[in-house]
Coordinates of C-alpha atoms (C1' of nucleotides) in Angstrom, one line a residue:
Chain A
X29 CA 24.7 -5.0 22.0
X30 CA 23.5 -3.6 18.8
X31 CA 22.6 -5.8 16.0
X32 CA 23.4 -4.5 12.9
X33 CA 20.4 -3.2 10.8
X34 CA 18.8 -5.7 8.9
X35 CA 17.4 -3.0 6.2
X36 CA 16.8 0.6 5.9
X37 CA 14.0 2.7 5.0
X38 CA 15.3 3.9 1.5
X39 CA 14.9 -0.1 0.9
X40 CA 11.9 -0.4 2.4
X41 CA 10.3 2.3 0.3
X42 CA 12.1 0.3 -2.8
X43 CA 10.1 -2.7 -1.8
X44 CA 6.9 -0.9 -1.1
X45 CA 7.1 0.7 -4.6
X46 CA 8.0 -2.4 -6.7
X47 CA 4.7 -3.8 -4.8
X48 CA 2.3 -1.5 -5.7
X49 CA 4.1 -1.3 -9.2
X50 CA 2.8 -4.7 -9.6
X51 CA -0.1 -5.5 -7.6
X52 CA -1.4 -1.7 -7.1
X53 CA -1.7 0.1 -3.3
X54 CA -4.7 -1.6 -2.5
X55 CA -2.4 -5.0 -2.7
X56 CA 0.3 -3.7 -0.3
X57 CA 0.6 -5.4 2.9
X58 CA 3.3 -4.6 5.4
X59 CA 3.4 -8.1 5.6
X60 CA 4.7 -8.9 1.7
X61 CA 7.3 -5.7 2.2
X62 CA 8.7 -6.9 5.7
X63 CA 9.0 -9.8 3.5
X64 CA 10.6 -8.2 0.8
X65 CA 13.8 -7.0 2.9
X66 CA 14.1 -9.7 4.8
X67 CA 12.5 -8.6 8.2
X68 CA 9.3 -9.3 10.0
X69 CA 6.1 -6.9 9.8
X70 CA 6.5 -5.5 13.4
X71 CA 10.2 -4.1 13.1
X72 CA 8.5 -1.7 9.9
X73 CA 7.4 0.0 12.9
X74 CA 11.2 1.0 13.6
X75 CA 11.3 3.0 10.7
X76 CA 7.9 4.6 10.1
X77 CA 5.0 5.4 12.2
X78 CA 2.8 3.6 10.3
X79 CA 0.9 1.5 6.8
X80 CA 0.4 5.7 6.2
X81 CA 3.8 6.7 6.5
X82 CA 5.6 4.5 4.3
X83 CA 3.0 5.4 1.3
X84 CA 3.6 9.1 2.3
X85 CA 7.4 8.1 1.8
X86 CA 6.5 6.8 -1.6
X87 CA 4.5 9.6 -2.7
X88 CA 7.1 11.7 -1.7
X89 CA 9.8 10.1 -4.0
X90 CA 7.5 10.3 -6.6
X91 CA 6.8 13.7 -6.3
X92 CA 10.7 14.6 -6.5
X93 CA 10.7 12.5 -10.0
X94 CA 8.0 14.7 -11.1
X95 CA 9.7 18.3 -10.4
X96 CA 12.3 17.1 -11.9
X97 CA 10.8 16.0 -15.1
X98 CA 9.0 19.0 -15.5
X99 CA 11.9 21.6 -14.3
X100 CA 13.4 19.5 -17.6
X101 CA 11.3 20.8 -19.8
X102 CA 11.7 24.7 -19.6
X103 CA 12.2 25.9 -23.3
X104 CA 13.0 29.1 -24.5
X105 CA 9.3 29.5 -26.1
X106 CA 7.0 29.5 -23.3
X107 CA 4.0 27.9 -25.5
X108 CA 6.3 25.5 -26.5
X109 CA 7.8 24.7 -22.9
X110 CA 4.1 23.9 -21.8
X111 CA 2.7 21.6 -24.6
X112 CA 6.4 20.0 -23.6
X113 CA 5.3 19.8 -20.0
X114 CA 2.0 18.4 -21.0
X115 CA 3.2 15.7 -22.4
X116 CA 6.2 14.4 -20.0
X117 CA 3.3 14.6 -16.9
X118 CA 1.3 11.8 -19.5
X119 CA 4.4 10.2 -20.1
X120 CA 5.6 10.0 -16.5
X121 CA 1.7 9.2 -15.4
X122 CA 2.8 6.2 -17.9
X123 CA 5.6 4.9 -16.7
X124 CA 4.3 5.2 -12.7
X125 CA 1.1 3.3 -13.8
X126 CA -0.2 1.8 -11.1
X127 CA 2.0 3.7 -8.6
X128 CA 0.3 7.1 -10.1
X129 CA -2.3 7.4 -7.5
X130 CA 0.1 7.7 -5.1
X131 CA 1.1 11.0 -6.8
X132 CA -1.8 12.6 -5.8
X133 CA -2.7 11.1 -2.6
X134 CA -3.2 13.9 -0.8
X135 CA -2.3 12.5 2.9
X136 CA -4.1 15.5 4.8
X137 CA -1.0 17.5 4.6
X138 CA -0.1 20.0 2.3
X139 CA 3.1 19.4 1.1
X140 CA 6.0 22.2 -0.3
X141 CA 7.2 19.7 -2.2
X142 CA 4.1 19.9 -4.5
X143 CA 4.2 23.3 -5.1
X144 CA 7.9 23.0 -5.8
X145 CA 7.2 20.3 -8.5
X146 CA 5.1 22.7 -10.1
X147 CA 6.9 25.6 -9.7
X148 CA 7.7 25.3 -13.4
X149 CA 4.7 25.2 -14.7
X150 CA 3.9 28.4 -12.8
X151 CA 6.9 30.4 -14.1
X152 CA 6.1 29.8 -17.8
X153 CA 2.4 30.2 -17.1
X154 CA 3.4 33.7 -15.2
X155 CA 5.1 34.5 -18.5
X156 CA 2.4 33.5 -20.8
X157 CA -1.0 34.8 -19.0
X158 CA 0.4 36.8 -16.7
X159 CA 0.4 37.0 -13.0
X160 CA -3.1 37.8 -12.8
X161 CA -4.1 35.0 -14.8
X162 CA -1.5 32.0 -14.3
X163 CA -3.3 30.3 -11.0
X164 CA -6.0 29.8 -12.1
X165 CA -4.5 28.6 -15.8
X166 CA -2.2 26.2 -13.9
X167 CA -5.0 24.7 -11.6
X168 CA -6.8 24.1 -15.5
X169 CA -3.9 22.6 -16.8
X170 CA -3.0 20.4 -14.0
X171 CA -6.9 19.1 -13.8
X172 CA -7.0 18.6 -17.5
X173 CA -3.4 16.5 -17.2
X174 CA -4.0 14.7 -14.0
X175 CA -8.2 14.3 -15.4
X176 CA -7.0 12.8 -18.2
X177 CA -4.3 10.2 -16.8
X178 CA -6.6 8.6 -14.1
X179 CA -9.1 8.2 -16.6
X180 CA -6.7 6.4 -19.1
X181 CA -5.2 4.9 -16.6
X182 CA -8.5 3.2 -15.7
X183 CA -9.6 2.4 -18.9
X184 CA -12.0 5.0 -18.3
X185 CA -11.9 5.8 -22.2
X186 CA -14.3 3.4 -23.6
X187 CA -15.4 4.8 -27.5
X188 CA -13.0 3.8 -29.9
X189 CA -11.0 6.6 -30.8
X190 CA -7.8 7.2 -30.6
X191 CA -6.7 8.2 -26.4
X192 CA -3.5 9.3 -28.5
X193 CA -5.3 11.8 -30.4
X194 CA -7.4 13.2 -27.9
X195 CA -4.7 13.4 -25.4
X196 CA -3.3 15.9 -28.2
X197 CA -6.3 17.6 -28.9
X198 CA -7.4 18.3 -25.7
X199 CA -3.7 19.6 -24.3
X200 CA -3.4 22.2 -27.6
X201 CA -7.2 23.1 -27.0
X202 CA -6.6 24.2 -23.3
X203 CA -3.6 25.6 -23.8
X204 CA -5.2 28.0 -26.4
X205 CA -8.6 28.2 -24.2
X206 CA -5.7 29.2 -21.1
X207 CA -4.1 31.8 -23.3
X208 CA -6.9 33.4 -24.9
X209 CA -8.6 33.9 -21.4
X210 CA -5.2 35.4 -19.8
X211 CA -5.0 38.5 -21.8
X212 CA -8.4 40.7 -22.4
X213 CA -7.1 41.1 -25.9
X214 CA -9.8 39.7 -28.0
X215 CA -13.2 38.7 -26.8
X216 CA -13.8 35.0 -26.8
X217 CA -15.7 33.6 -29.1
X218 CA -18.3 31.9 -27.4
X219 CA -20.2 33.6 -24.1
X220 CA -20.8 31.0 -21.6
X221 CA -21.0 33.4 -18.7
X222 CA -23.8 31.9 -16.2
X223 CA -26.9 32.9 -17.6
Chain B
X4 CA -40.4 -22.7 5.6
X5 CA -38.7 -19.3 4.4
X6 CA -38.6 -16.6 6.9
X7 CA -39.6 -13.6 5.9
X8 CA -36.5 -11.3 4.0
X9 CA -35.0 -9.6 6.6
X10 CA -33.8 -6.9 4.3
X11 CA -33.0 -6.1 0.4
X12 CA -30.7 -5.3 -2.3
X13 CA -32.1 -1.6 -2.2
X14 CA -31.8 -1.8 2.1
X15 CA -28.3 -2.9 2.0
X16 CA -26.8 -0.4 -1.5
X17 CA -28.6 2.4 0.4
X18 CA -27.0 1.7 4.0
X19 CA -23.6 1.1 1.9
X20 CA -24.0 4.9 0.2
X21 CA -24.7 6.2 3.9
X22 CA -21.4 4.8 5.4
X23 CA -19.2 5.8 2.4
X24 CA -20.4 9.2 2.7
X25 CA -19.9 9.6 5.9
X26 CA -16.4 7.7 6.1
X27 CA -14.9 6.9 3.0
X28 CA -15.1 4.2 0.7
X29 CA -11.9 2.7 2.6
X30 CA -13.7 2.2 5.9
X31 CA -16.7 0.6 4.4
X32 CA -16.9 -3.3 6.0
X33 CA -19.1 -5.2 5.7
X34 CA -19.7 -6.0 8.7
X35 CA -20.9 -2.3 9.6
X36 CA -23.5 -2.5 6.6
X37 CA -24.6 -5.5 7.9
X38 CA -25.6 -3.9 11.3
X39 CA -27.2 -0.9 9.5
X40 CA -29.6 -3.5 8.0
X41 CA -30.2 -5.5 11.0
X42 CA -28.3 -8.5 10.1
X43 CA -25.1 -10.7 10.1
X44 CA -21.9 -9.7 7.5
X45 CA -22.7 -13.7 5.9
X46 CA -26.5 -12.9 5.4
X47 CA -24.9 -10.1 2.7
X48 CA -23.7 -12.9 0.5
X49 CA -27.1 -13.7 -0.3
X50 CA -27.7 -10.6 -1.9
X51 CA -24.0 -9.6 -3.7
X52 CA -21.3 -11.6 -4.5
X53 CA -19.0 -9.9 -2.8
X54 CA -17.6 -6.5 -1.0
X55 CA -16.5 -5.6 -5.3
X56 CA -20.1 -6.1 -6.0
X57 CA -21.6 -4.0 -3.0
X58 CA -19.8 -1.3 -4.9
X59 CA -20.8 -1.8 -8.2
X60 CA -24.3 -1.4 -7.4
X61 CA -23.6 1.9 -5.2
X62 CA -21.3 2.7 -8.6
X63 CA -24.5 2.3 -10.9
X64 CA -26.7 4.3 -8.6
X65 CA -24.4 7.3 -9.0
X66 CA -24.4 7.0 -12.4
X67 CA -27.9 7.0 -12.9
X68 CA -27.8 9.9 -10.4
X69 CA -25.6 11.4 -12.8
X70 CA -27.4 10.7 -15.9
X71 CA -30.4 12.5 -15.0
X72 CA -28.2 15.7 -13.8
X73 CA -26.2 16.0 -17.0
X74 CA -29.8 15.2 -19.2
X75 CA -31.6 18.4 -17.4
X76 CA -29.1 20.8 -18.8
X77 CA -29.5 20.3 -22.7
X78 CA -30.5 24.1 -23.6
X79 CA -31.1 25.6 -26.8
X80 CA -27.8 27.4 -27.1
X81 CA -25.2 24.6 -27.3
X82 CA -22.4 26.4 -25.6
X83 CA -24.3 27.6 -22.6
X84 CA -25.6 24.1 -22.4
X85 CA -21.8 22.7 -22.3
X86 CA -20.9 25.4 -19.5
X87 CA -24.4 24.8 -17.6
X88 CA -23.4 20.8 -17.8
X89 CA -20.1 21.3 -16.4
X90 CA -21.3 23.5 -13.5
X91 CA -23.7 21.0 -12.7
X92 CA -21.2 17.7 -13.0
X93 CA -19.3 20.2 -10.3
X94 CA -22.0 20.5 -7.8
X95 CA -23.0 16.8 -8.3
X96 CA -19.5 15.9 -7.0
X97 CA -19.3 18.8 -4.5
X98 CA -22.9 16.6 -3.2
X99 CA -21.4 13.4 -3.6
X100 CA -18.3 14.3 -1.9
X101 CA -16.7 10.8 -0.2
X102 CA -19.0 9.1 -2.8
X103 CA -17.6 10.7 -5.2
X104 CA -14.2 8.2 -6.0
X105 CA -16.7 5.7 -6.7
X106 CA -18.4 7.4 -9.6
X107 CA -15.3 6.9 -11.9
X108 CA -14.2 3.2 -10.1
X109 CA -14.2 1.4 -13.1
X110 CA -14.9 -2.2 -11.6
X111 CA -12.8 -3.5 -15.2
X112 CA -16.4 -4.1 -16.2
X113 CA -16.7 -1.1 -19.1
X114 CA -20.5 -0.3 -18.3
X115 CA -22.9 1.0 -20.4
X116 CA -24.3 2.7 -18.4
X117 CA -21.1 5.5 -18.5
X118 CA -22.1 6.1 -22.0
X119 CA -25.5 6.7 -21.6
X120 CA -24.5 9.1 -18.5
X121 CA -22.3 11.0 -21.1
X122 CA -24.9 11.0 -24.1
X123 CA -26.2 14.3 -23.6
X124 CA -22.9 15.9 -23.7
X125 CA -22.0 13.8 -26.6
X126 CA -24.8 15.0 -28.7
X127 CA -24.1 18.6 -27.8
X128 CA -20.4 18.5 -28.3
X129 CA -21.9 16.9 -31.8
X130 CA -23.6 20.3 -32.7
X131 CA -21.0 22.5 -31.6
X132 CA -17.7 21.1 -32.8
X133 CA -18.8 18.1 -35.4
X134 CA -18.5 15.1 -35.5
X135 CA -15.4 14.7 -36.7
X136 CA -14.1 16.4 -33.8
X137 CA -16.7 15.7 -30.6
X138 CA -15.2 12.7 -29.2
X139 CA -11.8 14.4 -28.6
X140 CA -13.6 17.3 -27.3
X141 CA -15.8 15.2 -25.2
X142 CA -12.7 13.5 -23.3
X143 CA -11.0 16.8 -23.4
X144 CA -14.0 18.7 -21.1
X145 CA -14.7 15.4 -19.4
X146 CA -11.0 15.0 -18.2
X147 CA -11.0 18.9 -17.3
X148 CA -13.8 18.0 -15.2
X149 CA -13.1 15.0 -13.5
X150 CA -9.6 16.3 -12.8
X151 CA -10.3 19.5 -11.2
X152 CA -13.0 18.0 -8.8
X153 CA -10.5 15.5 -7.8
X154 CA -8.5 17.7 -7.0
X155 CA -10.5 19.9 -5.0
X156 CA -12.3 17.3 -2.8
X157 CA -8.9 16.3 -2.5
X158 CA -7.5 19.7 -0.8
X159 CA -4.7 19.5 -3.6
X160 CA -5.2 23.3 -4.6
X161 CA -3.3 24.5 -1.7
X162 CA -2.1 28.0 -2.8
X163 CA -3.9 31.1 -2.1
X164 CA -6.3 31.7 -4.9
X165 CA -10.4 31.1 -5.1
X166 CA -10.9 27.5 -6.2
X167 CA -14.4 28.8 -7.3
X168 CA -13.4 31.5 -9.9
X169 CA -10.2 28.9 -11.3
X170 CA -12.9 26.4 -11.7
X171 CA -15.1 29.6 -13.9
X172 CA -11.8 29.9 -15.9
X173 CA -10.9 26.3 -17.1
X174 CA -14.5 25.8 -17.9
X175 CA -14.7 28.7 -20.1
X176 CA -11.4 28.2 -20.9
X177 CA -11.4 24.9 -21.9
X178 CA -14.8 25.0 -24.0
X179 CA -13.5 28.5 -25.6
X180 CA -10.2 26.0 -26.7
X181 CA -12.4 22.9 -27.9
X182 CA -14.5 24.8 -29.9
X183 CA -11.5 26.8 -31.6
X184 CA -10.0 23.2 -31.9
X185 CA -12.8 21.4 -33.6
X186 CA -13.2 24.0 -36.7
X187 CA -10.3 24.5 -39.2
X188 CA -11.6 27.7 -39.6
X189 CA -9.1 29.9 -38.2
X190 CA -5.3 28.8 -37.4
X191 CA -4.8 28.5 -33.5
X192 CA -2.9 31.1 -31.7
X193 CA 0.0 29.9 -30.9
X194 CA 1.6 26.6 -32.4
X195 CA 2.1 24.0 -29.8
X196 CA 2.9 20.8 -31.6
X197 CA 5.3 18.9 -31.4
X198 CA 9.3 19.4 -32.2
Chain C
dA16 C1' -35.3 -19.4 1.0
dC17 C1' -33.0 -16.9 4.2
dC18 C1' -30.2 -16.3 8.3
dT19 C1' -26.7 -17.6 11.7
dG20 C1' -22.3 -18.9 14.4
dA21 C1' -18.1 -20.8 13.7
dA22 C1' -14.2 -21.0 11.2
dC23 C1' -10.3 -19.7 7.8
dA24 C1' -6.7 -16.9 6.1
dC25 C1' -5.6 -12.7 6.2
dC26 C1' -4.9 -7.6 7.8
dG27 C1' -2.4 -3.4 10.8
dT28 C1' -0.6 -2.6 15.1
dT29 C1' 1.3 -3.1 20.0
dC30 C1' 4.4 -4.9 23.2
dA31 C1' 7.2 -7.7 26.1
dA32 C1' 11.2 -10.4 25.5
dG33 C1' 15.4 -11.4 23.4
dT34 C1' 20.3 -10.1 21.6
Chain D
dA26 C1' 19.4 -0.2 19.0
dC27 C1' 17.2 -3.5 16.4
dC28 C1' 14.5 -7.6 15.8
dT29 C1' 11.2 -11.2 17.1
dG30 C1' 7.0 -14.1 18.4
dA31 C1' 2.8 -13.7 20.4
dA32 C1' -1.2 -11.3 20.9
dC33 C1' -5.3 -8.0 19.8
dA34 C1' -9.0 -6.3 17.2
dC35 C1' -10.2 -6.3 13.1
dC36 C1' -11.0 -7.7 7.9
dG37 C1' -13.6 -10.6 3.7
dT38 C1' -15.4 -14.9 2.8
dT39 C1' -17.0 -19.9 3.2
dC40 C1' -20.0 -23.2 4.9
dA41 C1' -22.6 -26.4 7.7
dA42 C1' -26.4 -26.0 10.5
dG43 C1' -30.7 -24.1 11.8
dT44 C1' -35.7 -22.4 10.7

DNA sequence: ACCTGAACACCGTTCAAGT
DNA sequence: ACCTGAACACCGTTCAAGT
């Protein structure tokens, strides 16, 4: 006869999450989530493969946050729409905290679903620099936002100024450096071809 | 009567580096160090406190490492020294590779030793934008940086375009927008603040 | 002073046995 | 079908004992 399932792998990704919340990945044991539903560590091993699997799971929860927090933030004005973007990656890179690295944790595959998170960051980019340009812009913007979060996140910051201040700074200064290098329309101001 | 040192601080950091290069700071023990050096895992705890501080040291090393690549690049042209800098942080990742994670593992410990990596930028960012305006500009670039080699060593540029020429475009993308930022001389492009 | 073996409390993972 | 206890091969770390 079949026992009736003591948990479920939506709750066991719950439990893994509120772990590393608190204690960071590093922390997690299968041991403290088995715990956490109510089950011993071997019957984890119903529901995924393996320790791998269930932070894949995670990561991939987190990703689907992420898309749609930035698919929220499509403005008419595409300039507008991206400064926008900008800052609800930093504030969502806030709330996930410790769970942020998970984000990126590229587990060897490529995943669609990370393109699809971005996807609208590409359109307004397509829009603003053009198709020629808006690759390489989003691969600057998306190392300047995801540069800037693990270092915060780490305390990586240490002069006194204000992260606050920078954080704006630096997302208005790339999005004028990615816009000014889309179009050929004026020559920059500043050579720093390779010498 | 002492026996004679079997091995050394230097001995054990450089075995450490060798592993983590090879396999990833996650698959460093202890115990494989201590048969790189000839001895038992205990005989480490002689030398470092623990596994945290076996890292630090590997951490400081790279930041030396670091320190000297960034210093060679101060040329007489600020800008070009800001582009050669950021080409060189690139290929000092792209040669640290596995290693590389460990160059931004802030141990909690804020380390001086950071700073004195990142002087040389500093005092160029100080020439070229003020002041007033370099430590935004420095975290800004630094971010930028730090982000995109993340990202590549990570494989997390999966679409179709050259890494190499997206990684030419933020740089000069991203110094062509600090430099426009620092100066109130001319109104940037496009308005991106905040609504 | 330095090194060792034995031990401790943990890991992730496998698997036969229960219901 | 799902869960369990026991076991395996590992961890990092401590410590008494050797030289």
């Amino acid at each position: 006869m079949a026992p009736p399932a003591k948990t479920s792998r939506a709750e066991i990704v719950a439990a893994a999450r509120a772990i590393i919340a608190e204690r960071g990945v590093a922390a997690l044991s299968l041991q403290q989530v088995a715990a956490a539903v109510g089950v011993q560590a071997p019957s984890l091993y119903k529901r995924f493969d393996d320790r791998a699997a269930l932070l894949a799971a995670v990561h991939d929860a987190l990703l689907e946050e992420l898309a749609g927090v930035l698919a929220a933030q499509t403005l008419a004005r595409p300039a507008q729409a991206l400064a926008a973007m900008g800052r609800a990656y930093r504030a969502f890179a806030h709330r996930l905290d410790r769970l942020y690295p998970l984000l990126f944790a590229s587990g060897g595959t490529p995943s669609p679903a990370a393109l699809a998170a971005l996807a609208p960051l590409m359109t307004t980019l397509d829009t603003l620099v053009g198709r020629a340009h808006s690759l390489p812009a989003a691969r600057t913007l998306t190392a300047f936002l995801h540069g800037f979060v693990t270092m915060e996140l780490n305390a990586s910051f240490q002069m006194a100024g204000s992260v606050e201040d920078a954080f704006d700074f630096g997302l208005t200064a790339v999005i004028r450096g990615v816009i000014g290098g889309g179009a050929d329309a004026d020559a920059p101001a500043v050579d720093v071809a390779r010498e």
